[in-house]
Tab-separated table of C-alpha atoms in Angstrom:
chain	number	residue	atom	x	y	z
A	1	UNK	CA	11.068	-21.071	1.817
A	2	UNK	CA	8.051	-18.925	0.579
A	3	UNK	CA	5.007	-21.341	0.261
A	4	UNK	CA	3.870	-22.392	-3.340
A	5	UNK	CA	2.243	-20.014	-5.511
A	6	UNK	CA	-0.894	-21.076	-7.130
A	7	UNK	CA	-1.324	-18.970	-10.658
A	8	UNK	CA	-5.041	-18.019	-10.881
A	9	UNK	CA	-5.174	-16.513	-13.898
A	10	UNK	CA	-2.720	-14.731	-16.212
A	11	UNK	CA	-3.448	-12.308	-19.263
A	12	UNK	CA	-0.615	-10.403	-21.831
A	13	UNK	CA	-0.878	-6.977	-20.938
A	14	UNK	CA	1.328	-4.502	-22.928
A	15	UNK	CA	4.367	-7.068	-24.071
A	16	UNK	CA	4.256	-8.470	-19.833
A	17	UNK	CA	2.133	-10.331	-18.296
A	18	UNK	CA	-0.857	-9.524	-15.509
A	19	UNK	CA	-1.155	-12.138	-12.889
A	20	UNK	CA	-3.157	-12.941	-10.322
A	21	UNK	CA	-1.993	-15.893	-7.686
A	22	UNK	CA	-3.234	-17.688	-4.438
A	23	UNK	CA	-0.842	-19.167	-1.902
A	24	UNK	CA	-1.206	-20.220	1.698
A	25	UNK	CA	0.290	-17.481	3.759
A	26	UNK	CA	2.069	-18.363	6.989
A	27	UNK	CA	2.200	-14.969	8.443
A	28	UNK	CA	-2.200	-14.841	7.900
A	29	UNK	CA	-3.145	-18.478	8.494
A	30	UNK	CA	-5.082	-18.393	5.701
A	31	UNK	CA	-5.145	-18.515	1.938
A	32	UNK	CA	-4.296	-14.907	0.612
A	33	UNK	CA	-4.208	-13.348	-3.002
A	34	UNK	CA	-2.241	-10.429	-4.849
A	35	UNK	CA	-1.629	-9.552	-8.143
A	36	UNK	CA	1.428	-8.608	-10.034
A	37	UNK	CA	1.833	-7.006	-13.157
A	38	UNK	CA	5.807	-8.448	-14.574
A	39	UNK	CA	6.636	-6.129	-17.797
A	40	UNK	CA	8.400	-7.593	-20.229
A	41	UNK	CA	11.980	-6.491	-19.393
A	42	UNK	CA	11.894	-9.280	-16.460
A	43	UNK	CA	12.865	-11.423	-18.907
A	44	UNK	CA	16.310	-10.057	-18.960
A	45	UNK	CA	16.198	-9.512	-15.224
A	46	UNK	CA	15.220	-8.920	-12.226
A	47	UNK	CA	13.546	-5.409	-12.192
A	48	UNK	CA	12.461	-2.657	-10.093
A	49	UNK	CA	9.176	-2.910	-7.888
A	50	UNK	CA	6.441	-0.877	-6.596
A	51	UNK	CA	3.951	-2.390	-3.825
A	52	UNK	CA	0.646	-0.902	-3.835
A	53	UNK	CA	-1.856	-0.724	-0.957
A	54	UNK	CA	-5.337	-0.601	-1.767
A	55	UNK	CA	-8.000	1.323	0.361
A	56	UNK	CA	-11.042	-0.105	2.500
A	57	UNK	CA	-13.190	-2.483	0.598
A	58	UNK	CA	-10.861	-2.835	-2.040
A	59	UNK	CA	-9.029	-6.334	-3.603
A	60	UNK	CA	-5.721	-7.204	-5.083
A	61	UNK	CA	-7.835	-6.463	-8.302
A	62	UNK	CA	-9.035	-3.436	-7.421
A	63	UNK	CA	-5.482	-1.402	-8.808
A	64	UNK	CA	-5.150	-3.483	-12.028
A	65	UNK	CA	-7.948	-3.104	-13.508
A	66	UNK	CA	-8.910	1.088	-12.545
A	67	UNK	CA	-6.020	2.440	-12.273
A	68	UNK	CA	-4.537	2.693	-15.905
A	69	UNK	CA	-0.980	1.662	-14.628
A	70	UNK	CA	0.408	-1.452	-16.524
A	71	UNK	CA	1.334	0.981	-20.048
A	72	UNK	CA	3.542	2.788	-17.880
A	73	UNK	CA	5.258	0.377	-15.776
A	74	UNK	CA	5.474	-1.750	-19.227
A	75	UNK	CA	7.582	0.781	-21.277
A	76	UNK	CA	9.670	1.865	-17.426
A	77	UNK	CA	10.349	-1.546	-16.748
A	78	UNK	CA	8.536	-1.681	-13.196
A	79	UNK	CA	6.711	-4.560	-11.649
A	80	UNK	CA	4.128	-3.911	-9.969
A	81	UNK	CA	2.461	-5.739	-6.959
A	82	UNK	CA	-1.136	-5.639	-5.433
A	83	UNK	CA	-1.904	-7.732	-1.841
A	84	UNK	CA	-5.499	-8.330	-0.947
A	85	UNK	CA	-6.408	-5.913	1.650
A	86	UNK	CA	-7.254	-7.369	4.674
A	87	UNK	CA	-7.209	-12.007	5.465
A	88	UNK	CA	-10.336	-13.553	3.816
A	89	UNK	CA	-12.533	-16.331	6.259
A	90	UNK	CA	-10.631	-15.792	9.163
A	91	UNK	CA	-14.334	-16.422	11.263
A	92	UNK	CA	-13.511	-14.126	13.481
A	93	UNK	CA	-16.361	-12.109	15.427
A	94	UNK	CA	-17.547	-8.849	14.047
A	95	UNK	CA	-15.221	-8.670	10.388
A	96	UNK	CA	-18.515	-8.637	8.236
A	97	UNK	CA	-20.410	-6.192	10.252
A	98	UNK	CA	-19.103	-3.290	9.078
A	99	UNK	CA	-17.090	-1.644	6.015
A	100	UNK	CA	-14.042	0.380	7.805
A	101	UNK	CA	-13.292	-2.719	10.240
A	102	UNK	CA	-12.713	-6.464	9.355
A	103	UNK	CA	-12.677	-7.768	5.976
A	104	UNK	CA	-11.287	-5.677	3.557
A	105	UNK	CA	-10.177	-3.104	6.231
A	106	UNK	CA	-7.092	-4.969	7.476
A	107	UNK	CA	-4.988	-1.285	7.888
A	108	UNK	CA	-1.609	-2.715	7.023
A	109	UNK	CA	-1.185	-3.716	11.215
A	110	UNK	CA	-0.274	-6.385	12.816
A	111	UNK	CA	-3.296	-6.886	15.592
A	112	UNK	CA	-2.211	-7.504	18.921
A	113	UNK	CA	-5.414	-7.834	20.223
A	114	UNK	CA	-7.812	-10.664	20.707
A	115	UNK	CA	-9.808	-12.009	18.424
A	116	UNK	CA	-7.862	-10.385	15.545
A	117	UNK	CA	-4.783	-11.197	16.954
A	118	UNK	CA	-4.332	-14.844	15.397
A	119	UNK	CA	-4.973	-13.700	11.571
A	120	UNK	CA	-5.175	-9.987	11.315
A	121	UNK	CA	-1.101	-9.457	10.147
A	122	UNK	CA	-0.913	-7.105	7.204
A	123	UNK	CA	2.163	-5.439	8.399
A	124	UNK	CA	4.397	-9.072	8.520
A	125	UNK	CA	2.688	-10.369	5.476
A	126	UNK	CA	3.318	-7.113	2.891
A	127	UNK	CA	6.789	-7.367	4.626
A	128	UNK	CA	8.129	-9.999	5.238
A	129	UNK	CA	5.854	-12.651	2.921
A	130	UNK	CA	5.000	-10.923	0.028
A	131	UNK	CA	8.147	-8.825	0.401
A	132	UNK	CA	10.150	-12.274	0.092
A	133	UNK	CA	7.875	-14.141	-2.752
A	134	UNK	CA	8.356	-10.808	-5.103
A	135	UNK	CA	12.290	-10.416	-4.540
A	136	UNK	CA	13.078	-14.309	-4.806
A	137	UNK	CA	10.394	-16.282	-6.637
A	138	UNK	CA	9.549	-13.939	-9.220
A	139	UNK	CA	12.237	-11.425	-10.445
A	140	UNK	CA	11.747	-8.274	-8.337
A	141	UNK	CA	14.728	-6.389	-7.238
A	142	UNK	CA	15.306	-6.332	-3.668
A	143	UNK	CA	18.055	-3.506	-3.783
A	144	UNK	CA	15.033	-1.869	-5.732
A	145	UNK	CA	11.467	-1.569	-4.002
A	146	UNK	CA	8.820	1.286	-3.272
A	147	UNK	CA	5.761	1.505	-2.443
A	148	UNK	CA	2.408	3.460	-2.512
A	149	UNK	CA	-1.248	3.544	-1.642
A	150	UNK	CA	-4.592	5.100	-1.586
A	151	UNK	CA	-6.606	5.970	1.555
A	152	UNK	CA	-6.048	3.206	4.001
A	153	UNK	CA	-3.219	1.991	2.031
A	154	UNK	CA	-1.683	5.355	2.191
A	155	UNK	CA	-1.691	5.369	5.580
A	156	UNK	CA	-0.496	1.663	4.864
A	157	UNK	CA	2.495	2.421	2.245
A	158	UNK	CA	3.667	5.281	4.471
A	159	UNK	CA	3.917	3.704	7.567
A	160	UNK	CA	5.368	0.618	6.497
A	161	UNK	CA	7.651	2.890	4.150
A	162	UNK	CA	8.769	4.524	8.008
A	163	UNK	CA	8.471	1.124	9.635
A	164	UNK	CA	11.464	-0.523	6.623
A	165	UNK	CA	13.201	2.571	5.181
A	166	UNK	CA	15.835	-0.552	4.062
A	167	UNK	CA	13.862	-2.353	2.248
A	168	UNK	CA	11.760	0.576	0.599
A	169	UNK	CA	13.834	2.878	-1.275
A	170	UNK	CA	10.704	5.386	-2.022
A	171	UNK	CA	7.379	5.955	-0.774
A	172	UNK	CA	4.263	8.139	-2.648
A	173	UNK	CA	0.516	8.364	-1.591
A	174	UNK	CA	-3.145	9.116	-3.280
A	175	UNK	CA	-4.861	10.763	-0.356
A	176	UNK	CA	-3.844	8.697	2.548
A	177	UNK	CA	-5.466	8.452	6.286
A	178	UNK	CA	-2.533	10.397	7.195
A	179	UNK	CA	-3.148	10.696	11.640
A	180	UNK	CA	-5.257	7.549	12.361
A	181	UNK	CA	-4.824	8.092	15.471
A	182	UNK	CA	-7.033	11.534	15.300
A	183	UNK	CA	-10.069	10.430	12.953
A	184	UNK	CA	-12.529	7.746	12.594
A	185	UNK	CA	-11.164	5.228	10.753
A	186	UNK	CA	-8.062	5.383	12.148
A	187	UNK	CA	-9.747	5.046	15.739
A	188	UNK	CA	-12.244	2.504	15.328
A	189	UNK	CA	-9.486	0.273	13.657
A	190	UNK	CA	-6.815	0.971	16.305
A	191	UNK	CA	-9.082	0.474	18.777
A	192	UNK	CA	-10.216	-2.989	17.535
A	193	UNK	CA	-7.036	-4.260	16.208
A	194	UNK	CA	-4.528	-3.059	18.740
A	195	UNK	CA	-6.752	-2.009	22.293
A	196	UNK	CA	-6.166	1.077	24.562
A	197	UNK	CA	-2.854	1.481	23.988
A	198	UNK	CA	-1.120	4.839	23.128
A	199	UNK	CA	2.189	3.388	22.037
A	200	UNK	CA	0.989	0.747	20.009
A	201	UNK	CA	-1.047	3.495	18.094
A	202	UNK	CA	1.559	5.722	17.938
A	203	UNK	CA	3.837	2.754	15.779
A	204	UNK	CA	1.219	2.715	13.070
A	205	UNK	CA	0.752	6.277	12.157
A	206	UNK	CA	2.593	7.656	9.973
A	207	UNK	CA	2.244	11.808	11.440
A	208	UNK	CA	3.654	10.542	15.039
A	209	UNK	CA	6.633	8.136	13.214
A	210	UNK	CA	7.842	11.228	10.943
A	211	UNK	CA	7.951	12.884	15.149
A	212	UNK	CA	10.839	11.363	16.003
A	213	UNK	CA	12.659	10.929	12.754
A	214	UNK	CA	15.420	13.341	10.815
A	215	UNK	CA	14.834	13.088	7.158
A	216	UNK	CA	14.083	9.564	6.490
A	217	UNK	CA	13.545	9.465	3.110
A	218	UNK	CA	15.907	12.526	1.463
A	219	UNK	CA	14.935	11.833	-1.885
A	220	UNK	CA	11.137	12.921	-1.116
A	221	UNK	CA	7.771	11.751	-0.287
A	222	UNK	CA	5.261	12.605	-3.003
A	223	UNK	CA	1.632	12.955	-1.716
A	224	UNK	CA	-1.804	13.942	-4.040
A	225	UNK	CA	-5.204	14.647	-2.143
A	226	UNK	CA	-7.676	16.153	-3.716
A	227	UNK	CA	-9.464	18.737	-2.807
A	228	UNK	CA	-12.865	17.699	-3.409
A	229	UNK	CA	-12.693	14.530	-1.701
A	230	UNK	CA	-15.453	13.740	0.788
A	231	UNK	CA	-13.131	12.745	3.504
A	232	UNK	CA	-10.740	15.035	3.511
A	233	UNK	CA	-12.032	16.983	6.807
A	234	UNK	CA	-12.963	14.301	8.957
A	235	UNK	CA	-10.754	11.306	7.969
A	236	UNK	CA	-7.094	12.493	6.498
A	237	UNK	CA	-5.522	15.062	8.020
A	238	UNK	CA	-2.875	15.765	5.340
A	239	UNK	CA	-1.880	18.617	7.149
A	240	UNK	CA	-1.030	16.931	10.484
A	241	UNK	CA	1.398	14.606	8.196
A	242	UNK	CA	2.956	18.206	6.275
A	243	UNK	CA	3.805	19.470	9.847
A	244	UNK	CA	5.547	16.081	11.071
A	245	UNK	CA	7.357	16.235	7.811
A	246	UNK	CA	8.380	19.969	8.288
A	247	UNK	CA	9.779	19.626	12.410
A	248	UNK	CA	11.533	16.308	10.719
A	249	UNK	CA	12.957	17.782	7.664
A	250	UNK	CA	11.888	15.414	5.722
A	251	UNK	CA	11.100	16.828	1.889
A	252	UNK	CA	7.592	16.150	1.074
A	253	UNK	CA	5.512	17.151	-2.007
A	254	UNK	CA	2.439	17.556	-1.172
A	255	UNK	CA	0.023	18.209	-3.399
A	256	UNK	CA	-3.558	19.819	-3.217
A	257	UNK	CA	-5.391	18.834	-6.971
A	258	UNK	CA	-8.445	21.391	-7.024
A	259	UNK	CA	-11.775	19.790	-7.978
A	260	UNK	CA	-10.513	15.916	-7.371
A	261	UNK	CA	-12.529	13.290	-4.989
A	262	UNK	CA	-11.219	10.361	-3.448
A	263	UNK	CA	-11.914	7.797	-6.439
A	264	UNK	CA	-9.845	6.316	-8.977
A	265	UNK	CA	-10.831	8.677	-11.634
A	266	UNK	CA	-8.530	11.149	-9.079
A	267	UNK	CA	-5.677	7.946	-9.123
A	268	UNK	CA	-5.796	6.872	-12.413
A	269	UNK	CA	-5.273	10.752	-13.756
A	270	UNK	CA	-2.459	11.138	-11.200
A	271	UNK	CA	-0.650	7.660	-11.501
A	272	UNK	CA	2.075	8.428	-14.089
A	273	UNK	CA	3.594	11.053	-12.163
A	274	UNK	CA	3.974	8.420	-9.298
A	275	UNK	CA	5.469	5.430	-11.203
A	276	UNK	CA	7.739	8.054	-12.912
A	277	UNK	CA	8.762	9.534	-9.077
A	278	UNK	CA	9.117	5.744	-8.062
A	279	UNK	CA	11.655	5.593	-10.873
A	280	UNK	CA	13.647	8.428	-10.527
A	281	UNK	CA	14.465	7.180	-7.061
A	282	UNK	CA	15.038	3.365	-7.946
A	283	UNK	CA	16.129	3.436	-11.439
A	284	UNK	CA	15.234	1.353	-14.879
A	285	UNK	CA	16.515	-2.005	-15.257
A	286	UNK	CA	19.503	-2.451	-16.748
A	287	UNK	CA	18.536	-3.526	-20.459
């Protein structure tokens, strides 16, 4: 039984309704937040759903309120949902000291290493928790779900995507860390989160999962990275993920957007080709 939602605050956005709730998560320990946009064909239904993973730094606000989506998703009938990115007060030593690691840098993982270990469990709470409040306390379709990110939650929405190919029907991403296990980010995070071990790594990226697959999502994974964006060299790798797709013949659209950095300005001009590749794959709701 999902715990009890608390509604924080709700506002009429386009004929639906944008929410923001608190509940106590089991999977974190802790008291977590999302958002979730419900257009207003949920009232005849349950409708179609699209998770989206923030980046480093970023809230469940962070979507809502730059990236321009709710018109879209409004007149397509698509919910959409937003998780906090990372637990809030866990305590734990070290998750304020730095940006990429800790609070707000959570990576979509499920730590196995100490001190994160206890708290640190994106990967069970987008889904399993979240997964389950969307699909049977409010009226998301479970036979209908994708999901997408920027940055970290790129790397986020296509590894979990590769992780649950039956409960995610489609996968897109804005510039994701697409090799963590070659850059920065990806290393520092691993290291923390989940210690010296290859195997563990190799679970949460999304270029060595797409390895030892055959075509995991045929219908397409869409991709956008800019080609002005200041970590494209050192942190993303979108090339390491085209060549994993390629030797696993999986179809991938990747796109290369001349002049764009990694901001929402680059999202929010981008977005309705997304939603409307999210749809083609999962369908309107039946009204």
């Amino acid at each position: 039984m999902p715990a009890a939602l608390e509604l924080i605050s709700q506002h009429r956005c386009f004929g639906g309704t944008q929410r923001y709730y608190r509940h106590d998560s089991a999977e974190i320990g802790l008291p977590m937040r999302f958002s979730v946009f419900v257009p207003p064909q949920a009232e005849q239904g349950p409708v179609p759903v699209l998770f989206y993973l923030a980046g480093l730094t970023c809230t469940e606000e962070t979507f809502m309120i730059k990236a321009g989506a709710q018109r879209l998703a409004a007149e397509l009938g698509v919910m959409l949902v937003a998780p906090d990115t990372s637990p809030r007060g866990a305590n734990v030593a070290g998750e304020d000291e730095s940006w990429d690691l800790g609070t707000g840098a959570g990576f979509y993982l499920d730590a196995t290493a100490e001190p994160w270990r206890g708290h640190y469990r994106m990967d069970s709470y987008v889904t399993q928790e979240l997964y389950g409040i969307v699909t049977r306390t409010l009226p998301g379709d479970a036979a209908r779900v994708g999901i997408f990110g920027h940055s970290m939650g790129g790397h986020g929405a296509l590894v979990l995507a590769l992780r649950n190919p039956g409960k995610f029907q489609s996968v897109s991403a804005f510039a994701p860390i697409a090799a963590p296990s070659q850059c920065p980010w990806g290393r520092k995070a691993f290291g923390a989160y989940l210690g010296d071990h290859p195997d563990a790594w190799a679970a949460y990226d999304a270029s060595l999962l797409m390895r030892g697959l055959h075509q995991p999502f045929p219908g397409g994974i869409l991709v956008d990275q800019g080609t002005a964006d200041q970590f494209l060299a050192e942190q993303l790798y979108p090339e390491v993920f085209e060549a994993a797709c390629a030797a696993a013949g999986q179809p991938l659209t990747l796109r290369r957007q001349d002049g764009y950095d990694h901001g929402y300005y680059f999202i929010s001009t981008f977005i309705e080709d997304h939603i409307r590749f999210h749809v083609e794959r999962l369908g309107k709701p039946a009204v």
